[in-house]
CSV table of C-alpha atoms and ligand atoms in Angstrom, one decimal:
chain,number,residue,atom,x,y,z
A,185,UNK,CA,0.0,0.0,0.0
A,186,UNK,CA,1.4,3.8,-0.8
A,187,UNK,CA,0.9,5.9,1.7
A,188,UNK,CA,-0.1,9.4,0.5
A,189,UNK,CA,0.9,12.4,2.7
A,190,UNK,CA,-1.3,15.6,3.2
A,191,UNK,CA,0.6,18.6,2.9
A,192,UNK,CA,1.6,19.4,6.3
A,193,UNK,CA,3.6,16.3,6.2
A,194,UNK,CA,5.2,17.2,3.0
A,195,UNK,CA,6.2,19.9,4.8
A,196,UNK,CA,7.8,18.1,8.0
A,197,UNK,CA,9.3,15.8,5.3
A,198,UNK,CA,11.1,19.0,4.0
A,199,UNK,CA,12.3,19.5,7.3
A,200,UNK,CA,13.9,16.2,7.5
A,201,UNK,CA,14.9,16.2,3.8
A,202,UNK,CA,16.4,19.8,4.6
A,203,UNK,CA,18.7,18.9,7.5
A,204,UNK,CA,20.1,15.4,5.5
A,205,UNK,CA,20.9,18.1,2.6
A,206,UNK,CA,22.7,20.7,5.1
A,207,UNK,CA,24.1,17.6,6.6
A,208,UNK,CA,25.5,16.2,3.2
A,209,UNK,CA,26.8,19.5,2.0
A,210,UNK,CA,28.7,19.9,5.0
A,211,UNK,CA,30.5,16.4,4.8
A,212,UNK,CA,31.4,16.7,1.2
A,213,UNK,CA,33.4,19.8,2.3
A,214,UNK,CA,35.2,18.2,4.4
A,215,UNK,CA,35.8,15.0,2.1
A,216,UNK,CA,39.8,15.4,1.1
A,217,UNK,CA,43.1,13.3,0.6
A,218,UNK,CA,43.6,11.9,4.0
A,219,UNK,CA,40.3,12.0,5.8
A,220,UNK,CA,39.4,8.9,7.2
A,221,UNK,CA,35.5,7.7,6.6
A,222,UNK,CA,35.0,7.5,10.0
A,223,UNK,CA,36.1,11.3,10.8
A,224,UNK,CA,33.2,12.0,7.6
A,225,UNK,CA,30.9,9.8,9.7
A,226,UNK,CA,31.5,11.8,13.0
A,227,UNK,CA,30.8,14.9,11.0
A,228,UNK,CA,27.7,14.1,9.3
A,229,UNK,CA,26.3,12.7,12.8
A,230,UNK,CA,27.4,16.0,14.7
A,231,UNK,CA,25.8,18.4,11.6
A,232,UNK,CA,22.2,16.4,11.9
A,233,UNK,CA,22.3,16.3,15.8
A,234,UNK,CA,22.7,20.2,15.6
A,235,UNK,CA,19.7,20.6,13.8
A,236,UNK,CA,17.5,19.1,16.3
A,237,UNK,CA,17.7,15.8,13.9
A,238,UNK,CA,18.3,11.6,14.6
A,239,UNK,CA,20.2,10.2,12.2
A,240,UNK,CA,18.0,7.3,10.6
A,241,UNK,CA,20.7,4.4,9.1
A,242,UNK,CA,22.0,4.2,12.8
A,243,UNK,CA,20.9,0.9,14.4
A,244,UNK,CA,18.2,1.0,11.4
A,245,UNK,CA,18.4,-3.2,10.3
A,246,UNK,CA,21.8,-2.8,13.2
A,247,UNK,CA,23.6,-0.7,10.7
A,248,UNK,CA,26.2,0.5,12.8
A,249,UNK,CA,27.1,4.5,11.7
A,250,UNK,CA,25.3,7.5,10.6
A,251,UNK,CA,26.7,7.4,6.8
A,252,UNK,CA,26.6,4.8,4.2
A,253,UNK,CA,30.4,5.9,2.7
A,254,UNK,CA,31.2,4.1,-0.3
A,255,UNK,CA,34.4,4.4,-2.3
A,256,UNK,CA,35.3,3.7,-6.1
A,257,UNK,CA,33.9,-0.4,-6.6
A,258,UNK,CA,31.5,0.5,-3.4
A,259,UNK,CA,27.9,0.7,-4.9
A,260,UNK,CA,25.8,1.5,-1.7
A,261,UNK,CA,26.1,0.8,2.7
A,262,UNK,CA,29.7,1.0,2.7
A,263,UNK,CA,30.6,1.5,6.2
A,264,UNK,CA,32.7,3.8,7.7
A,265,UNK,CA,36.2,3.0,8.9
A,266,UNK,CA,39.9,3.8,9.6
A,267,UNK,CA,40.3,3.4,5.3
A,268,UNK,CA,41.9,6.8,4.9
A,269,UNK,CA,40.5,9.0,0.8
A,270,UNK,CA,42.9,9.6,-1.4
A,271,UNK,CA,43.4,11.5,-4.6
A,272,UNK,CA,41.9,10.3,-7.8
A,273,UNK,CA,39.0,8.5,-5.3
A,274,UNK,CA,35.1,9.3,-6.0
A,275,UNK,CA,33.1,8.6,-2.4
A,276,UNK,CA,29.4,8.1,-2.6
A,277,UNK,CA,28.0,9.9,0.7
A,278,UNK,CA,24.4,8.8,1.3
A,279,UNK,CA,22.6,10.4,4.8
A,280,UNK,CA,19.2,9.9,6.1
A,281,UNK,CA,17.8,11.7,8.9
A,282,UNK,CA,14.2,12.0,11.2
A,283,UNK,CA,12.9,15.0,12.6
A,284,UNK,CA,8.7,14.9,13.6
A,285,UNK,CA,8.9,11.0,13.0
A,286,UNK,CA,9.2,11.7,9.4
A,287,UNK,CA,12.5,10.6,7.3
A,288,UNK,CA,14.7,12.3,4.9
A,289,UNK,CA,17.0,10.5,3.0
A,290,UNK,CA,19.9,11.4,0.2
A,291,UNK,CA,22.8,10.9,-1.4
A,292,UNK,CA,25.7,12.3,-3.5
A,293,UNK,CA,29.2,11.5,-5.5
A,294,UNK,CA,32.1,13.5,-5.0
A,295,UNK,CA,35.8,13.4,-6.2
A,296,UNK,CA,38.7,13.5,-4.0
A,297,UNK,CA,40.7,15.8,-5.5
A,298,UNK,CA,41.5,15.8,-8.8
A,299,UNK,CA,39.7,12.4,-10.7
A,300,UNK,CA,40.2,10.9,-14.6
A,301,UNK,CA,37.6,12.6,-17.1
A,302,UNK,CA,36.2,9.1,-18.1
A,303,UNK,CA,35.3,9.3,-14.1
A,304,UNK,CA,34.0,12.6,-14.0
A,305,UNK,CA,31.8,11.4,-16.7
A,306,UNK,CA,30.0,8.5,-14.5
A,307,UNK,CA,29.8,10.8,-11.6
A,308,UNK,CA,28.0,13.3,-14.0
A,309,UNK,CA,25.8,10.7,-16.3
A,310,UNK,CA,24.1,10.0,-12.8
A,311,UNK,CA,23.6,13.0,-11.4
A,312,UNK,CA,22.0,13.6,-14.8
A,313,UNK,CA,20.3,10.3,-15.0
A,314,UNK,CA,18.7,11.2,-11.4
A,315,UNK,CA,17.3,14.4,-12.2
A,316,UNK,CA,15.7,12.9,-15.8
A,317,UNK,CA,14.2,10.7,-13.4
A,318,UNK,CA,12.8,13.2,-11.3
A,319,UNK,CA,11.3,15.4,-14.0
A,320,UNK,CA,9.4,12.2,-14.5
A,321,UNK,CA,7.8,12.4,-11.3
A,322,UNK,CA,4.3,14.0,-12.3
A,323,UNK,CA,1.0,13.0,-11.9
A,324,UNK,CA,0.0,10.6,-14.9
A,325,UNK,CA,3.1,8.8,-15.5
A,326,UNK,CA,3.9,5.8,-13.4
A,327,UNK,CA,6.2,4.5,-11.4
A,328,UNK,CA,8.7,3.2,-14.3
A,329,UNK,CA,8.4,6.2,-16.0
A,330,UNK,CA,10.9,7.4,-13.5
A,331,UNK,CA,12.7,4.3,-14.0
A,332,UNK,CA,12.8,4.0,-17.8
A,333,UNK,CA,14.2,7.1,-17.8
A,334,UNK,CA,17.3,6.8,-15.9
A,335,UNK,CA,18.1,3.7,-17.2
A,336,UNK,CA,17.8,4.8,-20.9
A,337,UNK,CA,20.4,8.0,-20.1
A,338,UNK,CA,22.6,5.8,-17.8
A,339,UNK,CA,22.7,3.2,-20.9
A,340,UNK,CA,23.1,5.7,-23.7
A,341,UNK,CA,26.8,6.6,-21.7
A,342,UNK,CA,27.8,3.2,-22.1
A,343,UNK,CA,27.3,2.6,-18.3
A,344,UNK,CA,25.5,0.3,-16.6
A,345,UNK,CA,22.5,0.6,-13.8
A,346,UNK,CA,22.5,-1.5,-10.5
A,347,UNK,CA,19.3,-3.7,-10.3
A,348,UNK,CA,19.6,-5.3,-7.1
A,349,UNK,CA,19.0,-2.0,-5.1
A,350,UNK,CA,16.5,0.3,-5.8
A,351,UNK,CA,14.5,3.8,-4.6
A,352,UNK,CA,11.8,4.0,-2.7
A,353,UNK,CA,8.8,5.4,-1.0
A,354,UNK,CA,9.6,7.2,1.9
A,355,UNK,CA,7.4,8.7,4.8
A,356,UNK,CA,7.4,7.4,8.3
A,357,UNK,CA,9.0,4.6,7.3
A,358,UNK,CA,12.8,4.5,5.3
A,359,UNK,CA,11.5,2.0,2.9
A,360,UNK,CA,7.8,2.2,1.8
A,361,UNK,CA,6.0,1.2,-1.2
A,362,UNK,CA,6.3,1.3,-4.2
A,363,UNK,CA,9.9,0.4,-5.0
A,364,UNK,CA,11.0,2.4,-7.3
A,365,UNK,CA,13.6,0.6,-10.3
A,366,UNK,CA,16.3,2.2,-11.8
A,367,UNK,CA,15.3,0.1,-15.4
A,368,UNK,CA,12.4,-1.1,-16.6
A,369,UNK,CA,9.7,-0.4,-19.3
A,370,UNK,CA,8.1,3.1,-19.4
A,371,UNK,CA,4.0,3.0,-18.1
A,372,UNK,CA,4.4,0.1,-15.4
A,373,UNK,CA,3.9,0.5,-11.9
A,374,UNK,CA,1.5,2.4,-9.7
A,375,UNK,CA,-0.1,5.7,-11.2
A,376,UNK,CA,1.7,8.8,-9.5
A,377,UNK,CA,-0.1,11.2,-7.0
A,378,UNK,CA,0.2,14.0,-5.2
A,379,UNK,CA,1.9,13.4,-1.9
A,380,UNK,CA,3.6,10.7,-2.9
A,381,UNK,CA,6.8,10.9,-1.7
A,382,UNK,CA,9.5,9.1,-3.4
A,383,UNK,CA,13.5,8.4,-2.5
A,384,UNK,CA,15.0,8.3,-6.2
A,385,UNK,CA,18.3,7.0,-6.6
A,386,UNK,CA,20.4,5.8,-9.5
A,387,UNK,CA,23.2,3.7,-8.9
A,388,UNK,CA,24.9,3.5,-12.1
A,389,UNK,CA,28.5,1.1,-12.3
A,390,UNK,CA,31.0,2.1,-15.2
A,391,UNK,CA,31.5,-1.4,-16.3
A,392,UNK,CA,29.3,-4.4,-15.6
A,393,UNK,CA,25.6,-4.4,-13.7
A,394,UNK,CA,26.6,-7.1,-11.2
A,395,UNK,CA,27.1,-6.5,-7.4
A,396,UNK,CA,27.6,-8.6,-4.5
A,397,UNK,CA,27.6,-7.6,-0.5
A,398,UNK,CA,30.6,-8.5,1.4
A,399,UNK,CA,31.3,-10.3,4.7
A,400,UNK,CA,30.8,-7.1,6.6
A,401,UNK,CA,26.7,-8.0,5.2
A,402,UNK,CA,26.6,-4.5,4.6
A,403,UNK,CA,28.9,-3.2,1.5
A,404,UNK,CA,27.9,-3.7,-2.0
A,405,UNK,CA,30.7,-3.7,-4.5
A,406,UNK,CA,30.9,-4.4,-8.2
A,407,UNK,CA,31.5,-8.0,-9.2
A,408,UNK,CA,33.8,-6.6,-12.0
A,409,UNK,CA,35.9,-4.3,-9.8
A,410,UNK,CA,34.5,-1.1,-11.7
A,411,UNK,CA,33.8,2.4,-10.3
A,412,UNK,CA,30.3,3.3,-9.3
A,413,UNK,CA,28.3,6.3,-8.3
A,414,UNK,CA,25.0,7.0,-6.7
A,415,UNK,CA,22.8,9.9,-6.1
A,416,UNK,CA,20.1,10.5,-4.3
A,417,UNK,CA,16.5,12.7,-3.7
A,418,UNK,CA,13.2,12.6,-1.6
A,419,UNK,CA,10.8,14.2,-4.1
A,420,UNK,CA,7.2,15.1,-3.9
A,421,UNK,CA,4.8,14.8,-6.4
A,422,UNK,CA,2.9,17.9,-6.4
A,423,UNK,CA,-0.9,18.2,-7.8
A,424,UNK,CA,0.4,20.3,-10.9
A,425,UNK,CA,3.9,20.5,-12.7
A,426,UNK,CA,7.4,19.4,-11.2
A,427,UNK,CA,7.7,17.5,-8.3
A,428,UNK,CA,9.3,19.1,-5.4
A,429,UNK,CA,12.5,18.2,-4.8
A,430,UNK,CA,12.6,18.3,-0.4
A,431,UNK,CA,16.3,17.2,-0.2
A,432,UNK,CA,17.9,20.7,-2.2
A,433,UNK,CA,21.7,19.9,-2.0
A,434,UNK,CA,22.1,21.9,-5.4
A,435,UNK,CA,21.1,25.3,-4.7
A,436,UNK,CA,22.9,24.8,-0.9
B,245,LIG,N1,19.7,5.5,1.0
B,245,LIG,C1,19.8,4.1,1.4
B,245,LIG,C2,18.5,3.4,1.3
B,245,LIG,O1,17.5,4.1,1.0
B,245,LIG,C3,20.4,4.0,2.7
B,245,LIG,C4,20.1,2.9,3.7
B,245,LIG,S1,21.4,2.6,4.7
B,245,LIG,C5,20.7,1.8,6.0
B,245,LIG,O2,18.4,2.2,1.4
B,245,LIG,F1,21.7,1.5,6.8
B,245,LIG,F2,19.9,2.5,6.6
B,245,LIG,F3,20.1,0.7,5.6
B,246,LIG,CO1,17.2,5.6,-0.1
């Protein structure tokens, strides 16, 4: 069942979205050559406390930090530790956070330092791939309208999408229905409405789909080894024209 929210919880749902955006933008300044994972982890813990915020991925399923940090071959969930960033590295920074009982939830890709162009260009294809997927977000299209969408500009790079994780509906709970695909055919899936609330997120590999978790029963990384990237919005579909994107990191 989707659970529609009225617009006062839209608006709490900004709140939450708001403070994972502050939170996010705040880490990725202090991503550089050097910085352990865990010091990004005590900063993006410290940044959503301050705002009156509880981090949501803490203890959520016993996942033990505040950030999901993954790095280069890390698709999603990589956990923070003592691994130290380096040059030429891309991080994947994904933050969720609860304020009124209502969760926010985001991600982004950055470069340490400088990175190779062919990198740059996954980093940017998905970024791009999750705002074509937003714009999709109106009422009547459906669900893999969103879907469709990234897959096609993800594909048309030459990259490749993750299938085994996907976004979601979001509201009091992280995950809620409907899940939403980062392939799939155009006009499947449940008719979109407003206040539905939706987590997109493309997670887009530069070689081969294929991931796998490992023993920590947290990280996914590529089978092939290759570079991946992920972004991340909570959107709201609105009762005319654009969603609203609650999670602004781009205009921060
Ligand atoms: N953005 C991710 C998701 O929606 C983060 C979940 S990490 C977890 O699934 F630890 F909370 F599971
Ligand atoms: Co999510």
């Amino acid at each position: 069942m989707i659970i529609l929210k009225t617009p006062a919880e839209v608006l709490v749902m900004a709140e939450a979205s708001r403070v994972v955006a502050e939170a996010l933008e705040i880490v990725r300044k202090a991503v550089c050559p050097g910085i352990s994972t865990e010091e990004l982890d005590r900063v993006a813990e410290e940044a959503i406390r301050a705002r009156g915020a509880v981090p949501a991925f803490k203890g959520y399923r016993n996942y033990p930090k505040t950030l999901c940090a993954s790095v280069n071959e890390q698709v999603v969930h990589g956990i923070p530790s003592k691994r130290k960033l380096k040059e030429g590295d891309i991080i994947g920074l994904d933050l969720g956070a609860i304020v009124g009982g209502f969760y926010g939830d985001s991600a982004v890709t950055v470069a340490v330092g400088r990175i190779p162009a062919e990198t740059e260009k996954l980093v940017q294809v998905t970024k791009e791939a999750l705002f074509l997927g937003i714009k999709q977000a109106v009422v009547g299209n459906r669900v893999t309208d969103i879907s469709h969408a990234v897959q096609q500009h993800v594909e048309s790079a030459g990259f490749s999408v993750v299938t085994e994780f996907v976004g979601h509906g979001i509201g009091r709970q992280l995950h809620e229905e409907p899940q939403v695909p980062n392939y799939g055919k155009p006009g499947q899936g449940a008719r979109l409405q407003p206040g539905m609330v939706l987590a997109i997120e493309p997670m887009v590999n530069m070689g081969r789909s294929a991931v796998r978790v490992l023993e920590d029963r947290w990280t996914a990384v590529t089978v092939d080894g290759s570079l991946s990237a992920h972004f991340e919005h909570t959107i709201a579909v609105q009762p005319n024209g654009a969603p609203r994107i609650l999670s602004q990191w781009e205009t921060l």
